[in-house]
mmCIF file with all atom_site columns, C-alpha atoms in Angstrom:
data_model
loop_
_atom_site.group_PDB
_atom_site.id
_atom_site.type_symbol
_atom_site.label_atom_id
_atom_site.label_alt_id
_atom_site.label_comp_id
_atom_site.label_asym_id
_atom_site.label_entity_id
_atom_site.label_seq_id
_atom_site.pdbx_PDB_ins_code
_atom_site.Cartn_x
_atom_site.Cartn_y
_atom_site.Cartn_z
_atom_site.occupancy
_atom_site.B_iso_or_equiv
_atom_site.pdbx_formal_charge
_atom_site.auth_seq_id
_atom_site.auth_comp_id
_atom_site.auth_asym_id
_atom_site.auth_atom_id
_atom_site.pdbx_PDB_model_num
ATOM 1   C CA . UNK A 1 1   ? -17.034 0.332   -9.415  1.00 0.00 ? 1   UNK A CA 1
ATOM 2   C CA . UNK A 1 2   ? -13.122 0.389   -7.556  1.00 0.00 ? 2   UNK A CA 1
ATOM 3   C CA . UNK A 1 3   ? -12.588 3.867   -6.423  1.00 0.00 ? 3   UNK A CA 1
ATOM 4   C CA . UNK A 1 4   ? -9.066  3.511   -8.205  1.00 0.00 ? 4   UNK A CA 1
ATOM 5   C CA . UNK A 1 5   ? -8.879  1.809   -11.458 1.00 0.00 ? 5   UNK A CA 1
ATOM 6   C CA . UNK A 1 6   ? -5.831  0.474   -13.183 1.00 0.00 ? 6   UNK A CA 1
ATOM 7   C CA . UNK A 1 7   ? -4.746  -1.640  -16.165 1.00 0.00 ? 7   UNK A CA 1
ATOM 8   C CA . UNK A 1 8   ? -3.561  -4.348  -14.558 1.00 0.00 ? 8   UNK A CA 1
ATOM 9   C CA . UNK A 1 9   ? -0.797  -5.317  -17.308 1.00 0.00 ? 9   UNK A CA 1
ATOM 10  C CA . UNK A 1 10  ? 1.200   -6.931  -17.618 1.00 0.00 ? 10  UNK A CA 1
ATOM 11  C CA . UNK A 1 11  ? 3.433   -4.375  -19.907 1.00 0.00 ? 11  UNK A CA 1
ATOM 12  C CA . UNK A 1 12  ? 5.457   -5.925  -21.558 1.00 0.00 ? 12  UNK A CA 1
ATOM 13  C CA . UNK A 1 13  ? 8.818   -4.114  -23.047 1.00 0.00 ? 13  UNK A CA 1
ATOM 14  C CA . UNK A 1 14  ? 12.577  -3.911  -24.481 1.00 0.00 ? 14  UNK A CA 1
ATOM 15  C CA . UNK A 1 15  ? 14.685  -2.107  -22.462 1.00 0.00 ? 15  UNK A CA 1
ATOM 16  C CA . UNK A 1 16  ? 14.827  1.652   -23.655 1.00 0.00 ? 16  UNK A CA 1
ATOM 17  C CA . UNK A 1 17  ? 11.203  1.836   -24.659 1.00 0.00 ? 17  UNK A CA 1
ATOM 18  C CA . UNK A 1 18  ? 8.988   4.564   -23.458 1.00 0.00 ? 18  UNK A CA 1
ATOM 19  C CA . UNK A 1 19  ? 5.697   3.192   -21.621 1.00 0.00 ? 19  UNK A CA 1
ATOM 20  C CA . UNK A 1 20  ? 3.078   4.842   -19.955 1.00 0.00 ? 20  UNK A CA 1
ATOM 21  C CA . UNK A 1 21  ? -0.001  3.510   -17.371 1.00 0.00 ? 21  UNK A CA 1
ATOM 22  C CA . UNK A 1 22  ? -2.828  5.347   -16.664 1.00 0.00 ? 22  UNK A CA 1
ATOM 23  C CA . UNK A 1 23  ? -5.412  5.288   -13.714 1.00 0.00 ? 23  UNK A CA 1
ATOM 24  C CA . UNK A 1 24  ? -8.776  6.405   -12.857 1.00 0.00 ? 24  UNK A CA 1
ATOM 25  C CA . UNK A 1 25  ? -10.163 7.614   -9.520  1.00 0.00 ? 25  UNK A CA 1
ATOM 26  C CA . UNK A 1 26  ? -13.541 7.907   -8.761  1.00 0.00 ? 26  UNK A CA 1
ATOM 27  C CA . UNK A 1 27  ? -13.734 10.443  -5.895  1.00 0.00 ? 27  UNK A CA 1
ATOM 28  C CA . UNK A 1 28  ? -13.639 14.156  -7.270  1.00 0.00 ? 28  UNK A CA 1
ATOM 29  C CA . UNK A 1 29  ? -12.727 15.062  -4.020  1.00 0.00 ? 29  UNK A CA 1
ATOM 30  C CA . UNK A 1 30  ? -9.579  13.438  -3.797  1.00 0.00 ? 30  UNK A CA 1
ATOM 31  C CA . UNK A 1 31  ? -6.893  15.455  -2.551  1.00 0.00 ? 31  UNK A CA 1
ATOM 32  C CA . UNK A 1 32  ? -3.446  13.915  -3.271  1.00 0.00 ? 32  UNK A CA 1
ATOM 33  C CA . UNK A 1 33  ? -2.265  11.070  -5.646  1.00 0.00 ? 33  UNK A CA 1
ATOM 34  C CA . UNK A 1 34  ? 0.888   9.461   -5.686  1.00 0.00 ? 34  UNK A CA 1
ATOM 35  C CA . UNK A 1 35  ? 2.465   6.465   -7.949  1.00 0.00 ? 35  UNK A CA 1
ATOM 36  C CA . UNK A 1 36  ? 3.984   3.625   -5.401  1.00 0.00 ? 36  UNK A CA 1
ATOM 37  C CA . UNK A 1 37  ? 6.203   1.041   -6.587  1.00 0.00 ? 37  UNK A CA 1
ATOM 38  C CA . UNK A 1 38  ? 6.119   -2.672  -5.525  1.00 0.00 ? 38  UNK A CA 1
ATOM 39  C CA . UNK A 1 39  ? 8.548   -5.363  -6.650  1.00 0.00 ? 39  UNK A CA 1
ATOM 40  C CA . UNK A 1 40  ? 7.808   -8.985  -6.011  1.00 0.00 ? 40  UNK A CA 1
ATOM 41  C CA . UNK A 1 41  ? 7.106   -9.663  -2.774  1.00 0.00 ? 41  UNK A CA 1
ATOM 42  C CA . UNK A 1 42  ? 8.402   -6.766  -1.092  1.00 0.00 ? 42  UNK A CA 1
ATOM 43  C CA . UNK A 1 43  ? 6.513   -3.910  -0.091  1.00 0.00 ? 43  UNK A CA 1
ATOM 44  C CA . UNK A 1 44  ? 5.301   -0.849  -1.679  1.00 0.00 ? 44  UNK A CA 1
ATOM 45  C CA . UNK A 1 45  ? 7.985   2.166   -1.855  1.00 0.00 ? 45  UNK A CA 1
ATOM 46  C CA . UNK A 1 46  ? 6.829   5.739   -3.061  1.00 0.00 ? 46  UNK A CA 1
ATOM 47  C CA . UNK A 1 47  ? 7.772   6.327   -6.738  1.00 0.00 ? 47  UNK A CA 1
ATOM 48  C CA . UNK A 1 48  ? 6.342   9.670   -6.538  1.00 0.00 ? 48  UNK A CA 1
ATOM 49  C CA . UNK A 1 49  ? 3.744   12.178  -5.664  1.00 0.00 ? 49  UNK A CA 1
ATOM 50  C CA . UNK A 1 50  ? 1.334   13.781  -8.100  1.00 0.00 ? 50  UNK A CA 1
ATOM 51  C CA . UNK A 1 51  ? 0.710   17.386  -8.829  1.00 0.00 ? 51  UNK A CA 1
ATOM 52  C CA . UNK A 1 52  ? -1.932  19.264  -10.853 1.00 0.00 ? 52  UNK A CA 1
ATOM 53  C CA . UNK A 1 53  ? 0.882   20.958  -12.729 1.00 0.00 ? 53  UNK A CA 1
ATOM 54  C CA . UNK A 1 54  ? 2.559   17.507  -13.737 1.00 0.00 ? 54  UNK A CA 1
ATOM 55  C CA . UNK A 1 55  ? 6.131   16.830  -12.223 1.00 0.00 ? 55  UNK A CA 1
ATOM 56  C CA . UNK A 1 56  ? 9.369   14.721  -13.402 1.00 0.00 ? 56  UNK A CA 1
ATOM 57  C CA . UNK A 1 57  ? 11.577  12.463  -11.469 1.00 0.00 ? 57  UNK A CA 1
ATOM 58  C CA . UNK A 1 58  ? 14.870  11.901  -13.752 1.00 0.00 ? 58  UNK A CA 1
ATOM 59  C CA . UNK A 1 59  ? 13.193  9.093   -16.196 1.00 0.00 ? 59  UNK A CA 1
ATOM 60  C CA . UNK A 1 60  ? 9.420   9.400   -14.629 1.00 0.00 ? 60  UNK A CA 1
ATOM 61  C CA . UNK A 1 61  ? 6.759   11.959  -15.330 1.00 0.00 ? 61  UNK A CA 1
ATOM 62  C CA . UNK A 1 62  ? 3.593   12.160  -13.629 1.00 0.00 ? 62  UNK A CA 1
ATOM 63  C CA . UNK A 1 63  ? 0.690   13.809  -14.883 1.00 0.00 ? 63  UNK A CA 1
ATOM 64  C CA . UNK A 1 64  ? -2.792  14.801  -13.438 1.00 0.00 ? 64  UNK A CA 1
ATOM 65  C CA . UNK A 1 65  ? -6.399  15.209  -15.064 1.00 0.00 ? 65  UNK A CA 1
ATOM 66  C CA . UNK A 1 66  ? -8.432  16.369  -12.290 1.00 0.00 ? 66  UNK A CA 1
ATOM 67  C CA . UNK A 1 67  ? -11.283 17.249  -14.706 1.00 0.00 ? 67  UNK A CA 1
ATOM 68  C CA . UNK A 1 68  ? -11.173 13.632  -15.995 1.00 0.00 ? 68  UNK A CA 1
ATOM 69  C CA . UNK A 1 69  ? -10.478 12.200  -12.488 1.00 0.00 ? 69  UNK A CA 1
ATOM 70  C CA . UNK A 1 70  ? -7.129  10.891  -14.355 1.00 0.00 ? 70  UNK A CA 1
ATOM 71  C CA . UNK A 1 71  ? -3.762  9.964   -13.230 1.00 0.00 ? 71  UNK A CA 1
ATOM 72  C CA . UNK A 1 72  ? -0.571  9.091   -15.685 1.00 0.00 ? 72  UNK A CA 1
ATOM 73  C CA . UNK A 1 73  ? 3.108   7.589   -15.415 1.00 0.00 ? 73  UNK A CA 1
ATOM 74  C CA . UNK A 1 74  ? 5.498   8.375   -18.398 1.00 0.00 ? 74  UNK A CA 1
ATOM 75  C CA . UNK A 1 75  ? 8.885   6.063   -17.922 1.00 0.00 ? 75  UNK A CA 1
ATOM 76  C CA . UNK A 1 76  ? 11.251  6.997   -20.396 1.00 0.00 ? 76  UNK A CA 1
ATOM 77  C CA . UNK A 1 77  ? 14.319  4.935   -21.660 1.00 0.00 ? 77  UNK A CA 1
ATOM 78  C CA . UNK A 1 78  ? 12.714  1.890   -19.389 1.00 0.00 ? 78  UNK A CA 1
ATOM 79  C CA . UNK A 1 79  ? 15.619  -0.232  -17.663 1.00 0.00 ? 79  UNK A CA 1
ATOM 80  C CA . UNK A 1 80  ? 15.524  -4.048  -16.574 1.00 0.00 ? 80  UNK A CA 1
ATOM 81  C CA . UNK A 1 81  ? 15.249  -2.794  -12.711 1.00 0.00 ? 81  UNK A CA 1
ATOM 82  C CA . UNK A 1 82  ? 12.359  -0.608  -13.729 1.00 0.00 ? 82  UNK A CA 1
ATOM 83  C CA . UNK A 1 83  ? 10.228  -4.240  -13.672 1.00 0.00 ? 83  UNK A CA 1
ATOM 84  C CA . UNK A 1 84  ? 7.834   -4.027  -10.572 1.00 0.00 ? 84  UNK A CA 1
ATOM 85  C CA . UNK A 1 85  ? 4.068   -3.547  -10.169 1.00 0.00 ? 85  UNK A CA 1
ATOM 86  C CA . UNK A 1 86  ? 3.207   0.271   -9.895  1.00 0.00 ? 86  UNK A CA 1
ATOM 87  C CA . UNK A 1 87  ? 0.375   1.137   -7.673  1.00 0.00 ? 87  UNK A CA 1
ATOM 88  C CA . UNK A 1 88  ? -1.680  4.583   -8.314  1.00 0.00 ? 88  UNK A CA 1
ATOM 89  C CA . UNK A 1 89  ? -2.491  5.683   -5.116  1.00 0.00 ? 89  UNK A CA 1
ATOM 90  C CA . UNK A 1 90  ? -5.488  8.708   -4.103  1.00 0.00 ? 90  UNK A CA 1
ATOM 91  C CA . UNK A 1 91  ? -5.664  10.442  -0.690  1.00 0.00 ? 91  UNK A CA 1
ATOM 92  C CA . UNK A 1 92  ? -9.436  10.872  0.015   1.00 0.00 ? 92  UNK A CA 1
ATOM 93  C CA . UNK A 1 93  ? -10.334 13.344  2.605   1.00 0.00 ? 93  UNK A CA 1
ATOM 94  C CA . UNK A 1 94  ? -8.932  12.202  5.861   1.00 0.00 ? 94  UNK A CA 1
ATOM 95  C CA . UNK A 1 95  ? -5.705  10.272  6.468   1.00 0.00 ? 95  UNK A CA 1
ATOM 96  C CA . UNK A 1 96  ? -6.924  7.234   4.015   1.00 0.00 ? 96  UNK A CA 1
ATOM 97  C CA . UNK A 1 97  ? -5.170  6.292   0.808   1.00 0.00 ? 97  UNK A CA 1
ATOM 98  C CA . UNK A 1 98  ? -6.992  4.367   -1.554  1.00 0.00 ? 98  UNK A CA 1
ATOM 99  C CA . UNK A 1 99  ? -4.626  1.776   -3.290  1.00 0.00 ? 99  UNK A CA 1
ATOM 100 C CA . UNK A 1 100 ? -5.270  0.668   -7.087  1.00 0.00 ? 100 UNK A CA 1
ATOM 101 C CA . UNK A 1 101 ? -4.686  -2.823  -8.080  1.00 0.00 ? 101 UNK A CA 1
ATOM 102 C CA . UNK A 1 102 ? -1.790  -1.997  -9.735  1.00 0.00 ? 102 UNK A CA 1
ATOM 103 C CA . UNK A 1 103 ? 0.038   -2.371  -12.887 1.00 0.00 ? 103 UNK A CA 1
ATOM 104 C CA . UNK A 1 104 ? 2.490   -5.040  -14.114 1.00 0.00 ? 104 UNK A CA 1
ATOM 105 C CA . UNK A 1 105 ? 5.847   -3.868  -16.148 1.00 0.00 ? 105 UNK A CA 1
ATOM 106 C CA . UNK A 1 106 ? 7.732   -6.038  -17.190 1.00 0.00 ? 106 UNK A CA 1
ATOM 107 C CA . UNK A 1 107 ? 11.108  -4.781  -19.145 1.00 0.00 ? 107 UNK A CA 1
ATOM 108 C CA . UNK A 1 108 ? 13.122  -7.529  -21.231 1.00 0.00 ? 108 UNK A CA 1
ATOM 109 C CA . UNK A 1 109 ? 16.421  -7.120  -22.682 1.00 0.00 ? 109 UNK A CA 1
ATOM 110 C CA . UNK B 2 1   ? 16.728  4.644   11.043  1.00 0.00 ? 1   UNK B CA 1
ATOM 111 C CA . UNK B 2 2   ? 15.851  0.641   10.927  1.00 0.00 ? 2   UNK B CA 1
ATOM 112 C CA . UNK B 2 3   ? 12.532  1.668   9.238   1.00 0.00 ? 3   UNK B CA 1
ATOM 113 C CA . UNK B 2 4   ? 9.414   -0.104  9.862   1.00 0.00 ? 4   UNK B CA 1
ATOM 114 C CA . UNK B 2 5   ? 10.123  -3.718  11.986  1.00 0.00 ? 5   UNK B CA 1
ATOM 115 C CA . UNK B 2 6   ? 7.594   -6.284  11.119  1.00 0.00 ? 6   UNK B CA 1
ATOM 116 C CA . UNK B 2 7   ? 7.483   -9.767  13.061  1.00 0.00 ? 7   UNK B CA 1
ATOM 117 C CA . UNK B 2 8   ? 7.362   -12.303 12.592  1.00 0.00 ? 8   UNK B CA 1
ATOM 118 C CA . UNK B 2 9   ? 7.821   -12.123 8.469   1.00 0.00 ? 9   UNK B CA 1
ATOM 119 C CA . UNK B 2 10  ? 6.173   -15.598 7.801   1.00 0.00 ? 10  UNK B CA 1
ATOM 120 C CA . UNK B 2 11  ? 3.359   -17.431 9.937   1.00 0.00 ? 11  UNK B CA 1
ATOM 121 C CA . UNK B 2 12  ? 1.576   -20.755 9.038   1.00 0.00 ? 12  UNK B CA 1
ATOM 122 C CA . UNK B 2 13  ? -1.045  -21.785 10.981  1.00 0.00 ? 13  UNK B CA 1
ATOM 123 C CA . UNK B 2 14  ? -4.419  -23.687 11.539  1.00 0.00 ? 14  UNK B CA 1
ATOM 124 C CA . UNK B 2 15  ? -7.873  -22.895 11.157  1.00 0.00 ? 15  UNK B CA 1
ATOM 125 C CA . UNK B 2 16  ? -9.109  -21.430 14.284  1.00 0.00 ? 16  UNK B CA 1
ATOM 126 C CA . UNK B 2 17  ? -5.779  -20.579 16.094  1.00 0.00 ? 17  UNK B CA 1
ATOM 127 C CA . UNK B 2 18  ? -5.045  -17.564 17.305  1.00 0.00 ? 18  UNK B CA 1
ATOM 128 C CA . UNK B 2 19  ? -2.178  -15.273 15.127  1.00 0.00 ? 19  UNK B CA 1
ATOM 129 C CA . UNK B 2 20  ? -0.645  -11.923 16.446  1.00 0.00 ? 20  UNK B CA 1
ATOM 130 C CA . UNK B 2 21  ? 0.985   -9.746  13.927  1.00 0.00 ? 21  UNK B CA 1
ATOM 131 C CA . UNK B 2 22  ? 3.420   -7.129  15.448  1.00 0.00 ? 22  UNK B CA 1
ATOM 132 C CA . UNK B 2 23  ? 4.552   -4.094  14.489  1.00 0.00 ? 23  UNK B CA 1
ATOM 133 C CA . UNK B 2 24  ? 7.338   -1.201  15.415  1.00 0.00 ? 24  UNK B CA 1
ATOM 134 C CA . UNK B 2 25  ? 7.090   1.650   13.723  1.00 0.00 ? 25  UNK B CA 1
ATOM 135 C CA . UNK B 2 26  ? 9.594   4.660   12.565  1.00 0.00 ? 26  UNK B CA 1
ATOM 136 C CA . UNK B 2 27  ? 10.672  6.535   15.581  1.00 0.00 ? 27  UNK B CA 1
ATOM 137 C CA . UNK B 2 28  ? 8.838   9.730   15.583  1.00 0.00 ? 28  UNK B CA 1
ATOM 138 C CA . UNK B 2 29  ? 6.264   9.026   13.610  1.00 0.00 ? 29  UNK B CA 1
ATOM 139 C CA . UNK B 2 30  ? 2.529   9.870   14.475  1.00 0.00 ? 30  UNK B CA 1
ATOM 140 C CA . UNK B 2 31  ? 0.595   7.864   12.394  1.00 0.00 ? 31  UNK B CA 1
ATOM 141 C CA . UNK B 2 32  ? 0.521   3.460   12.083  1.00 0.00 ? 32  UNK B CA 1
ATOM 142 C CA . UNK B 2 33  ? -1.402  1.928   9.413   1.00 0.00 ? 33  UNK B CA 1
ATOM 143 C CA . UNK B 2 34  ? -2.258  -1.971  9.190   1.00 0.00 ? 34  UNK B CA 1
ATOM 144 C CA . UNK B 2 35  ? -3.011  -2.981  5.532   1.00 0.00 ? 35  UNK B CA 1
ATOM 145 C CA . UNK B 2 36  ? -3.712  -6.373  3.937   1.00 0.00 ? 36  UNK B CA 1
ATOM 146 C CA . UNK B 2 37  ? -2.919  -7.253  0.337   1.00 0.00 ? 37  UNK B CA 1
ATOM 147 C CA . UNK B 2 38  ? -4.292  -10.324 -1.491  1.00 0.00 ? 38  UNK B CA 1
ATOM 148 C CA . UNK B 2 39  ? -4.223  -11.040 -5.338  1.00 0.00 ? 39  UNK B CA 1
ATOM 149 C CA . UNK B 2 40  ? -8.325  -10.916 -5.517  1.00 0.00 ? 40  UNK B CA 1
ATOM 150 C CA . UNK B 2 41  ? -8.717  -7.389  -3.372  1.00 0.00 ? 41  UNK B CA 1
ATOM 151 C CA . UNK B 2 42  ? -5.091  -5.870  -3.661  1.00 0.00 ? 42  UNK B CA 1
ATOM 152 C CA . UNK B 2 43  ? -4.148  -3.896  -0.621  1.00 0.00 ? 43  UNK B CA 1
ATOM 153 C CA . UNK B 2 44  ? -6.793  -2.583  1.673   1.00 0.00 ? 44  UNK B CA 1
ATOM 154 C CA . UNK B 2 45  ? -6.312  -0.004  4.915   1.00 0.00 ? 45  UNK B CA 1
ATOM 155 C CA . UNK B 2 46  ? -7.779  -2.006  8.085   1.00 0.00 ? 46  UNK B CA 1
ATOM 156 C CA . UNK B 2 47  ? -7.265  0.310   10.704  1.00 0.00 ? 47  UNK B CA 1
ATOM 157 C CA . UNK B 2 48  ? -5.080  3.167   11.351  1.00 0.00 ? 48  UNK B CA 1
ATOM 158 C CA . UNK B 2 49  ? -3.442  5.290   14.618  1.00 0.00 ? 49  UNK B CA 1
ATOM 159 C CA . UNK B 2 50  ? -3.238  8.491   15.196  1.00 0.00 ? 50  UNK B CA 1
ATOM 160 C CA . UNK B 2 51  ? -0.835  8.894   18.629  1.00 0.00 ? 51  UNK B CA 1
ATOM 161 C CA . UNK B 2 52  ? -1.676  5.417   19.678  1.00 0.00 ? 52  UNK B CA 1
ATOM 162 C CA . UNK B 2 53  ? -5.555  6.559   19.245  1.00 0.00 ? 53  UNK B CA 1
ATOM 163 C CA . UNK B 2 54  ? -7.138  4.509   17.223  1.00 0.00 ? 54  UNK B CA 1
ATOM 164 C CA . UNK B 2 55  ? -8.981  6.409   14.667  1.00 0.00 ? 55  UNK B CA 1
ATOM 165 C CA . UNK B 2 56  ? -10.625 4.540   11.705  1.00 0.00 ? 56  UNK B CA 1
ATOM 166 C CA . UNK B 2 57  ? -10.910 0.795   11.764  1.00 0.00 ? 57  UNK B CA 1
ATOM 167 C CA . UNK B 2 58  ? -13.921 0.712   9.303   1.00 0.00 ? 58  UNK B CA 1
ATOM 168 C CA . UNK B 2 59  ? -11.661 -1.601  6.978   1.00 0.00 ? 59  UNK B CA 1
ATOM 169 C CA . UNK B 2 60  ? -11.573 -4.524  9.904   1.00 0.00 ? 60  UNK B CA 1
ATOM 170 C CA . UNK B 2 61  ? -13.081 -7.269  8.056   1.00 0.00 ? 61  UNK B CA 1
ATOM 171 C CA . UNK B 2 62  ? -14.817 -8.229  11.013  1.00 0.00 ? 62  UNK B CA 1
ATOM 172 C CA . UNK B 2 63  ? -14.740 -9.184  15.140  1.00 0.00 ? 63  UNK B CA 1
ATOM 173 C CA . UNK B 2 64  ? -12.036 -11.469 14.577  1.00 0.00 ? 64  UNK B CA 1
ATOM 174 C CA . UNK B 2 65  ? -9.556  -9.016  14.295  1.00 0.00 ? 65  UNK B CA 1
ATOM 175 C CA . UNK B 2 66  ? -8.178  -6.802  16.630  1.00 0.00 ? 66  UNK B CA 1
ATOM 176 C CA . UNK B 2 67  ? -5.528  -4.449  16.884  1.00 0.00 ? 67  UNK B CA 1
ATOM 177 C CA . UNK B 2 68  ? -3.990  -2.310  19.499  1.00 0.00 ? 68  UNK B CA 1
ATOM 178 C CA . UNK B 2 69  ? -1.071  0.522   20.069  1.00 0.00 ? 69  UNK B CA 1
ATOM 179 C CA . UNK B 2 70  ? -0.346  0.282   23.508  1.00 0.00 ? 70  UNK B CA 1
ATOM 180 C CA . UNK B 2 71  ? 2.676   2.772   23.155  1.00 0.00 ? 71  UNK B CA 1
ATOM 181 C CA . UNK B 2 72  ? 4.266   4.977   20.500  1.00 0.00 ? 72  UNK B CA 1
ATOM 182 C CA . UNK B 2 73  ? 6.566   1.908   19.037  1.00 0.00 ? 73  UNK B CA 1
ATOM 183 C CA . UNK B 2 74  ? 4.351   -0.984  19.342  1.00 0.00 ? 74  UNK B CA 1
ATOM 184 C CA . UNK B 2 75  ? 1.343   -2.316  17.617  1.00 0.00 ? 75  UNK B CA 1
ATOM 185 C CA . UNK B 2 76  ? -0.203  -5.421  17.455  1.00 0.00 ? 76  UNK B CA 1
ATOM 186 C CA . UNK B 2 77  ? -2.841  -6.962  14.801  1.00 0.00 ? 77  UNK B CA 1
ATOM 187 C CA . UNK B 2 78  ? -4.568  -10.369 16.286  1.00 0.00 ? 78  UNK B CA 1
ATOM 188 C CA . UNK B 2 79  ? -6.810  -12.677 14.129  1.00 0.00 ? 79  UNK B CA 1
ATOM 189 C CA . UNK B 2 80  ? -9.101  -14.900 16.529  1.00 0.00 ? 80  UNK B CA 1
ATOM 190 C CA . UNK B 2 81  ? -10.025 -17.251 15.697  1.00 0.00 ? 81  UNK B CA 1
ATOM 191 C CA . UNK B 2 82  ? -8.250  -17.282 12.391  1.00 0.00 ? 82  UNK B CA 1
ATOM 192 C CA . UNK B 2 83  ? -9.413  -18.705 8.903   1.00 0.00 ? 83  UNK B CA 1
ATOM 193 C CA . UNK B 2 84  ? -8.117  -20.092 5.728   1.00 0.00 ? 84  UNK B CA 1
ATOM 194 C CA . UNK B 2 85  ? -9.384  -16.882 3.826   1.00 0.00 ? 85  UNK B CA 1
ATOM 195 C CA . UNK B 2 86  ? -7.349  -14.515 6.396   1.00 0.00 ? 86  UNK B CA 1
ATOM 196 C CA . UNK B 2 87  ? -4.064  -15.887 4.250   1.00 0.00 ? 87  UNK B CA 1
ATOM 197 C CA . UNK B 2 88  ? -2.544  -12.824 2.971   1.00 0.00 ? 88  UNK B CA 1
ATOM 198 C CA . UNK B 2 89  ? 0.431   -10.612 3.149   1.00 0.00 ? 89  UNK B CA 1
ATOM 199 C CA . UNK B 2 90  ? -0.426  -8.288  6.210   1.00 0.00 ? 90  UNK B CA 1
ATOM 200 C CA . UNK B 2 91  ? 1.690   -4.764  6.246   1.00 0.00 ? 91  UNK B CA 1
ATOM 201 C CA . UNK B 2 92  ? 2.302   -2.110  8.507   1.00 0.00 ? 92  UNK B CA 1
ATOM 202 C CA . UNK B 2 93  ? 3.150   1.106   7.507   1.00 0.00 ? 93  UNK B CA 1
ATOM 203 C CA . UNK B 2 94  ? 3.532   4.474   9.561   1.00 0.00 ? 94  UNK B CA 1
ATOM 204 C CA . UNK B 2 95  ? 4.327   8.318   8.545   1.00 0.00 ? 95  UNK B CA 1
ATOM 205 C CA . UNK B 2 96  ? 4.884   11.722  10.248  1.00 0.00 ? 96  UNK B CA 1
ATOM 206 C CA . UNK B 2 97  ? 1.800   13.378  8.621   1.00 0.00 ? 97  UNK B CA 1
ATOM 207 C CA . UNK B 2 98  ? -0.255  11.894  5.798   1.00 0.00 ? 98  UNK B CA 1
ATOM 208 C CA . UNK B 2 99  ? -2.703  14.864  5.497   1.00 0.00 ? 99  UNK B CA 1
ATOM 209 C CA . UNK B 2 100 ? -3.124  15.582  1.640   1.00 0.00 ? 100 UNK B CA 1
ATOM 210 C CA . UNK B 2 101 ? 0.419   16.883  0.623   1.00 0.00 ? 101 UNK B CA 1
ATOM 211 C CA . UNK B 2 102 ? 2.137   15.437  3.540   1.00 0.00 ? 102 UNK B CA 1
ATOM 212 C CA . UNK B 2 103 ? 4.604   12.995  4.353   1.00 0.00 ? 103 UNK B CA 1
ATOM 213 C CA . UNK B 2 104 ? 4.548   9.410   2.849   1.00 0.00 ? 104 UNK B CA 1
ATOM 214 C CA . UNK B 2 105 ? 3.653   6.292   4.496   1.00 0.00 ? 105 UNK B CA 1
ATOM 215 C CA . UNK B 2 106 ? 6.764   3.812   4.868   1.00 0.00 ? 106 UNK B CA 1
ATOM 216 C CA . UNK B 2 107 ? 5.750   0.074   4.775   1.00 0.00 ? 107 UNK B CA 1
ATOM 217 C CA . UNK B 2 108 ? 7.555   -2.427  6.482   1.00 0.00 ? 108 UNK B CA 1
ATOM 218 C CA . UNK B 2 109 ? 8.585   -5.949  4.559   1.00 0.00 ? 109 UNK B CA 1
ATOM 219 C CA . UNK B 2 110 ? 4.975   -7.322  5.956   1.00 0.00 ? 110 UNK B CA 1
ATOM 220 C CA . UNK B 2 111 ? 3.994   -10.704 7.813   1.00 0.00 ? 111 UNK B CA 1
ATOM 221 C CA . UNK B 2 112 ? 2.805   -13.464 5.045   1.00 0.00 ? 112 UNK B CA 1
ATOM 222 C CA . UNK B 2 113 ? 0.037   -15.802 7.221   1.00 0.00 ? 113 UNK B CA 1
ATOM 223 C CA . UNK B 2 114 ? -0.988  -18.467 5.753   1.00 0.00 ? 114 UNK B CA 1
ATOM 224 C CA . UNK B 2 115 ? -4.122  -20.349 7.147   1.00 0.00 ? 115 UNK B CA 1
ATOM 225 C CA . UNK B 2 116 ? -4.685  -24.104 7.042   1.00 0.00 ? 116 UNK B CA 1
#
């Protein structure tokens, strides 16, 4: 079983739609959680950290459920520019980030 | 700041040749990470350094891979001899302190390696 699992998609949605991605992780000792975004043929970039209480950054909302070892990302009012691969990332004990395989989002006009 | 700098951006070589990838981290960052990304395996951590010292190299695939960090502003990842299965995008990343809840990692643009 992979340490971090994501639905690969692709998710094809129209502009303005709301879309949600889910991620599960296997290590109950995981200490911090992130969503990274990777555009085609580019490097990954931090989108947002994920806190236990849930957090929001504009149109993006992240949630963490430690009991279920589950992380989610909600994107409201999707834009064409949101098209990318979204990587669920977990930091286990130590300084190592473990990346999920990513979920592809395509927003179409 | 210029961000993490990697060179070359593209490398095409023949099986058996030595390949050297280079990375300049963001000035002042204490941690440097080397990753490899493929379609099959996703993004994998190969090795990371703290203050120029290798801390964890458990992700290095085999002895053909080696990494060095002679100073705070430069690191290399070497593959010798290279094999077609080494074809991938190799990313370097740096951070101030990636401890849980700490600073994020900043990735370089990557080196696309193709071994024929």
